[in-house]
Amino acid sequence: MNVEYKDIVDKVKKTESITREEFGILYNTETKEESEYLFEAARSVAQAYFGKAVYLRGLIEFTNYCKNDCYYCGIRCGNKSAERYRLSEEEILSCCEIGDKLGFKTFVLQGGEDAYFTDDMICDIVRKIKAKFPKAAVTLSIGEKSYESYKKYYDAGADRYLLRHETANEEHYSKLHPSNLSGAHRKQCLRDLKDIGFQIGCGIMVGTPYQTDDNIYEDIEFMKELKPHMIGIGPFIAHKDTPFKDEPNGSADKTVILLAILRLLFPKVLLPATTALGTADVKGRERGILAGANVIMPNLSPTNVRGKYLLYDGKICTGEEAAECNVCLRRRVESVGYKVEDVRGDHPDFVK
Ligand code: SAM
Ligand code: FES
């Protein structure tokens, strides 16, 4: 193995920092021996804080209506072929009931930016979930809102908020989104959420069109400044009804390497092995765990709508029931020597 590669891994692990040059070397490793060394280092860091635990987050995709037109996303408003749906409050609560029986201690409500769900409705749903499942954490992932709206959700009991910043570079951001959306506003939302008291998750897609290594390094710098509790990364996967339909998919190999680098840089962060990673590679989620990831987000959406929340082509788990994914995932986690722990799985430093 290249001695330099090994030295850089050791240095990044020790200092929790990385230069642009070091990042380029680690991210572009060409040998299995090197990436194995990186993964081993990432696993040892994850295990120091989390042991061999993997946390589950039950994902409820409650609406695929969206007012935005992001060029990469299958539920963009411009996609007239998408069959739209919304879950009722009762349906959402029944997903939580199923998740509760399966042992899940976090429910993630995710959806497009859908004005049908007013702040009052969201707060009502959050309050009902918290009243029925007081030991569970509620995570929202419903896009860019005002400070006031976020504050209302928090006061209603929501614990966490996921909002990937997508890319920290404004020029790159403008190549992925129409001009009414800005990276600056998305970053401000994340700062607002943190200020209010949420545990926050930012993140990017790996291999989006026009993405450069410089962009990813800027993402790392932004994340170092933001100090999120969770970082969600997954490969970009093209959707056939979007402007990026002919763009190449992001690579699962690159995604796992970036997961490992992030684990070294953010030892205590919650790091999911995403569904997109499991779509890009059948063993993607297992590989993610072996590269330092410690969260998996099984789908809890009712089977009759799963095939409609299609952000990208080929999404896995659209035909399975929640119970099937639950068994499948626990098995997958165990197959690589880890164990699902049925706890809330907050960030180690988080005290409410
Ligand atoms: N509307 C909310 C928001 O904006 O955060 C939540 C839903 S949004 C669809 C969730 C995430 O899906 C995005 O942040 C994006 O990173 C990811 N995503 C969208 N299209 C994708 C694609 N084609 N491939 C991989 N991930 C994608
Ligand atoms: Fe859904 Fe494996 S996680 S079938």
XYZ file of C-alpha atoms and ligand atoms in Angstrom:
383
model
C 0.000 0.000 0.000
C 1.084 3.550 -0.686
C 2.608 4.728 2.605
C 1.303 8.219 1.997
C -2.303 6.962 1.826
C -1.983 5.147 5.130
C -0.374 8.180 6.778
C -3.171 10.439 5.592
C -5.855 8.094 6.936
C -4.070 7.986 10.307
C -3.674 11.768 10.360
C -7.318 12.467 9.429
C -8.470 10.005 12.070
C -6.299 11.623 14.705
C -6.981 15.274 13.909
C -10.571 15.018 12.565
C -9.496 17.413 9.821
C -8.442 17.125 6.193
C -6.765 19.377 3.634
C -8.030 19.664 0.057
C -5.034 17.700 -1.163
C -5.481 14.919 1.393
C -9.154 14.709 0.515
C -8.296 14.248 -3.170
C -5.957 11.397 -2.335
C -8.349 9.562 0.008
C -11.418 10.068 -2.188
C -9.662 8.867 -5.337
C -8.052 5.735 -4.007
C -7.468 3.169 -6.681
C -6.630 0.077 -4.720
C -8.758 -2.187 -2.598
C -6.014 -2.371 -0.047
C -6.155 1.373 0.489
C -9.933 1.581 0.702
C -9.952 -1.370 3.124
C -7.513 0.506 5.342
C -9.776 3.559 5.212
C -12.894 1.486 6.027
C -11.162 -0.254 8.911
C -10.199 3.130 10.382
C -13.774 4.410 9.948
C -15.210 1.300 11.626
C -12.907 1.679 14.596
C -14.031 5.298 15.061
C -17.731 4.382 14.774
C -17.302 1.487 17.180
C -15.599 3.711 19.751
C -18.831 5.712 20.076
C -21.601 3.353 18.989
C -20.175 -0.120 19.462
C -21.716 -2.384 16.870
C -25.139 -0.747 17.114
C -27.180 0.299 14.105
C -30.234 2.513 14.640
C -33.408 2.319 12.585
C -35.549 5.280 11.486
C -38.982 4.390 10.119
C -39.561 6.506 7.029
C -43.108 7.611 6.230
C -43.321 9.236 2.805
C -46.582 11.054 3.405
C -46.904 13.220 0.287
C -45.281 13.284 -3.117
C -46.787 16.627 -4.095
C -44.030 19.211 -4.407
C -43.979 22.835 -5.463
C -40.291 22.681 -6.377
C -38.746 21.682 -9.669
C -35.281 20.368 -8.741
C -33.713 19.003 -11.917
C -32.697 15.679 -10.352
C -35.846 14.731 -8.473
C -38.592 12.395 -9.661
C -41.332 14.145 -7.678
C -40.516 17.609 -9.069
C -43.641 19.588 -9.929
C -42.692 19.530 -13.614
C -43.009 15.749 -13.754
C -46.533 15.363 -15.084
C -46.209 11.563 -15.197
C -45.849 11.255 -11.426
C -48.988 9.864 -9.836
C -49.556 12.125 -6.844
C -50.822 11.034 -3.407
C -51.173 12.252 0.147
C -51.593 10.151 3.276
C -54.310 11.113 5.731
C -53.526 11.721 9.386
C -55.043 8.316 10.206
C -52.856 6.615 7.616
C -49.734 8.304 9.011
C -50.635 7.239 12.547
C -51.267 3.700 11.431
C -47.784 3.604 9.833
C -46.390 4.650 13.231
C -48.376 1.905 14.931
C -46.885 -0.673 12.596
C -43.417 0.791 13.171
C -43.919 0.791 16.920
C -44.767 -2.912 16.837
C -41.596 -3.545 14.851
C -39.550 -1.816 17.565
C -38.841 1.503 15.799
C -38.143 4.448 18.103
C -37.929 7.139 15.426
C -40.505 8.128 12.845
C -39.409 10.291 9.941
C -42.141 12.190 8.145
C -40.831 13.005 4.704
C -42.508 14.635 1.769
C -42.318 17.109 -1.050
C -42.969 20.770 -0.258
C -46.739 20.453 -0.188
C -48.736 23.520 0.888
C -51.821 21.323 1.450
C -50.225 20.368 4.775
C -50.427 23.640 6.696
C -48.253 24.270 9.738
C -51.259 23.564 11.936
C -51.792 20.196 10.287
C -48.121 19.245 10.625
C -48.127 20.317 14.291
C -51.289 18.341 14.905
C -49.774 15.207 13.378
C -46.554 15.653 15.391
C -48.526 16.128 18.624
C -50.628 13.033 17.979
C -47.590 10.870 17.244
C -45.808 12.133 20.367
C -48.908 11.550 22.523
C -49.309 8.001 21.272
C -45.631 7.056 21.194
C -43.997 9.245 23.845
C -40.732 7.314 23.755
C -40.260 7.807 20.033
C -38.454 10.672 18.320
C -40.201 12.481 15.487
C -38.122 13.708 12.581
C -39.454 16.025 9.907
C -38.083 16.270 6.384
C -40.417 18.611 4.545
C -38.092 21.130 2.992
C -37.493 24.853 3.309
C -39.830 26.754 5.640
C -39.705 29.986 7.619
C -38.097 30.276 11.053
C -41.579 30.702 12.513
C -42.857 27.498 10.931
C -39.857 25.526 12.139
C -40.369 26.928 15.625
C -44.006 25.809 15.606
C -43.005 22.262 14.622
C -40.416 22.223 17.397
C -42.872 23.500 19.981
C -45.321 20.814 18.864
C -42.711 18.223 19.824
C -40.693 17.464 16.688
C -37.167 16.417 17.685
C -35.147 16.360 14.496
C -35.119 17.796 10.981
C -33.457 16.492 7.842
C -32.653 18.941 5.088
C -29.825 18.028 2.778
C -28.003 21.149 1.663
C -27.400 19.286 -1.673
C -24.195 21.230 -2.425
C -22.433 24.012 -0.547
C -21.240 25.632 -3.767
C -23.669 28.253 -5.061
C -22.714 27.828 -8.707
C -23.123 24.068 -8.521
C -26.422 24.587 -6.680
C -27.688 26.699 -9.573
C -26.948 23.880 -12.018
C -29.137 21.476 -10.034
C -32.049 23.794 -9.267
C -34.192 26.428 -10.948
C -33.352 30.054 -10.152
C -36.079 30.512 -7.518
C -34.105 28.206 -5.196
C -30.783 29.122 -3.646
C -28.145 27.292 -1.694
C -27.826 30.296 0.602
C -31.449 29.991 1.679
C -31.162 26.261 2.252
C -28.096 26.799 4.427
C -29.942 29.508 6.364
C -32.787 27.047 7.003
C -30.289 24.607 8.509
C -28.870 27.310 10.760
C -32.388 28.311 11.842
C -33.266 24.706 12.636
C -30.155 24.280 14.721
C -30.742 27.572 16.506
C -34.277 26.485 17.426
C -32.941 23.311 19.034
C -33.569 20.552 16.504
C -31.062 17.778 15.934
C -30.318 18.483 12.305
C -29.198 16.485 9.322
C -27.644 17.989 6.201
C -26.148 16.117 3.267
C -25.501 15.707 -0.427
C -25.912 13.312 -3.303
C -22.680 11.767 -4.560
C -22.105 12.089 -8.291
C -24.674 14.725 -9.183
C -24.126 16.281 -12.618
C -21.311 18.885 -12.645
C -20.104 17.886 -9.164
C -16.336 18.218 -8.704
C -14.036 17.070 -5.913
C -13.647 20.758 -5.033
C -17.407 20.920 -4.484
C -17.313 17.980 -2.092
C -14.434 19.563 -0.218
C -16.550 22.703 0.124
C -19.357 20.507 1.476
C -16.970 19.189 4.115
C -15.943 22.732 5.059
C -19.591 23.743 5.326
C -20.378 20.720 7.487
C -17.416 21.428 9.759
C -18.845 24.877 10.334
C -22.470 23.744 10.717
C -21.753 20.761 12.978
C -24.827 18.732 12.068
C -25.989 15.783 14.157
C -26.593 13.682 11.079
C -25.150 13.624 7.561
C -27.190 11.932 4.841
C -25.359 10.989 1.668
C -26.369 8.691 -1.139
C -25.524 8.325 -4.800
C -27.386 10.439 -7.346
C -29.532 8.104 -9.453
C -31.171 9.413 -12.617
C -34.975 9.498 -12.919
C -36.396 8.985 -16.381
C -38.824 11.936 -16.250
C -36.347 14.633 -15.197
C -33.931 16.903 -17.082
C -31.108 14.704 -15.757
C -32.545 11.517 -17.232
C -29.458 10.816 -19.370
C -26.891 11.762 -16.769
C -24.669 9.007 -15.358
C -25.513 7.680 -11.903
C -23.319 8.386 -8.922
C -21.131 5.509 -7.825
C -21.735 3.263 -4.826
C -17.948 2.856 -4.449
C -17.442 6.614 -4.169
C -20.350 6.888 -1.741
C -18.877 4.348 0.663
C -15.469 6.008 0.475
C -17.049 9.358 1.291
C -18.995 7.766 4.167
C -15.718 6.530 5.623
C -14.021 9.925 5.231
C -16.996 11.602 6.921
C -16.855 9.129 9.792
C -13.205 10.042 10.395
C -14.018 13.753 10.268
C -17.227 13.571 12.327
C -16.707 10.674 14.771
C -20.025 11.012 16.630
C -22.289 11.933 13.740
C -25.292 9.819 12.788
C -24.525 8.469 9.357
C -27.163 6.573 7.393
C -26.502 3.868 4.841
C -29.255 5.124 2.538
C -31.860 3.464 0.372
C -30.226 5.092 -2.674
C -26.984 3.325 -1.737
C -28.938 0.060 -1.471
C -30.408 0.793 -4.905
C -27.040 1.512 -6.547
C -25.592 -1.716 -5.136
C -27.529 -4.673 -3.670
C -25.021 -4.823 -0.843
C -24.754 -1.042 -0.592
C -26.222 -0.693 2.882
C -24.013 -3.455 4.297
C -20.986 -1.847 2.659
C -22.053 1.476 4.171
C -22.089 0.000 7.678
C -18.658 -1.490 7.086
C -17.481 2.009 6.110
C -18.698 3.602 9.350
C -22.428 4.212 8.783
C -24.657 3.515 11.799
C -28.237 4.291 10.731
C -30.688 2.658 8.330
C -34.028 4.134 7.325
C -36.519 1.374 6.503
C -39.618 2.356 4.605
C -42.855 2.425 6.632
C -45.052 3.918 3.921
C -48.148 1.880 3.005
C -47.443 -0.482 0.111
C -50.109 1.097 -2.099
C -48.151 4.382 -2.297
C -44.553 3.170 -2.152
C -44.248 2.863 -5.894
C -45.280 6.514 -6.213
C -42.593 8.122 -4.051
C -39.994 7.682 -6.735
C -37.167 10.182 -6.445
C -35.033 8.081 -8.804
C -35.380 5.006 -11.018
C -35.121 1.469 -9.674
C -35.806 2.333 -6.025
C -35.694 -0.777 -3.830
C -38.385 -1.908 -1.370
C -41.349 -0.572 -3.354
C -43.099 -3.968 -3.304
C -42.299 -5.029 0.248
C -44.375 -4.580 3.388
C -42.868 -2.770 6.380
C -42.550 -6.075 8.234
C -40.629 -7.639 5.353
C -38.143 -4.752 5.176
C -37.775 -4.954 8.936
C -36.764 -8.620 8.859
C -34.624 -8.123 5.760
C -32.736 -5.195 7.258
C -32.082 -6.788 10.633
C -30.678 -9.769 8.781
C -28.524 -7.600 6.554
C -27.131 -5.743 9.564
C -26.364 -9.026 11.336
C -24.755 -10.462 8.206
C -21.900 -7.977 8.637
C -21.530 -8.519 12.374
C -23.585 -5.562 13.630
C -26.843 -5.433 15.573
C -29.951 -3.273 15.335
C -30.624 -1.539 18.652
C -34.223 -0.528 19.218
C -33.494 2.818 20.872
C -34.048 6.446 19.834
C -30.423 6.749 18.832
C -29.861 10.445 19.491
C -26.535 12.095 18.748
C -24.172 11.233 21.654
C -23.768 14.913 22.622
C -27.430 15.788 22.350
C -29.279 16.712 25.539
C -32.691 18.292 25.223
N -38.727 17.943 0.279
C -37.800 17.576 1.280
C -36.472 18.259 1.057
O -36.349 19.036 0.121
O -35.571 18.054 1.850
C -37.628 16.085 1.447
C -37.764 15.237 0.236
S -36.400 15.322 -0.897
C -37.055 14.429 -2.255
C -35.236 14.216 -0.131
C -33.870 14.061 -0.778
O -33.928 13.146 -1.853
C -33.248 15.279 -1.387
O -32.664 16.086 -0.411
C -32.235 14.689 -2.373
O -30.902 14.730 -1.865
C -32.717 13.243 -2.553
N -32.946 12.946 -3.992
C -33.801 13.571 -4.817
N -33.676 13.110 -6.080
C -32.703 12.172 -6.051
C -32.081 11.361 -7.048
N -32.433 11.451 -8.320
N -31.107 10.494 -6.659
C -30.752 10.398 -5.355
N -31.298 11.157 -4.381
C -32.251 12.032 -4.710
Fe -36.894 -3.632 2.077
Fe -34.745 -5.370 2.116
S -35.056 -3.529 3.168
S -36.721 -5.607 1.209
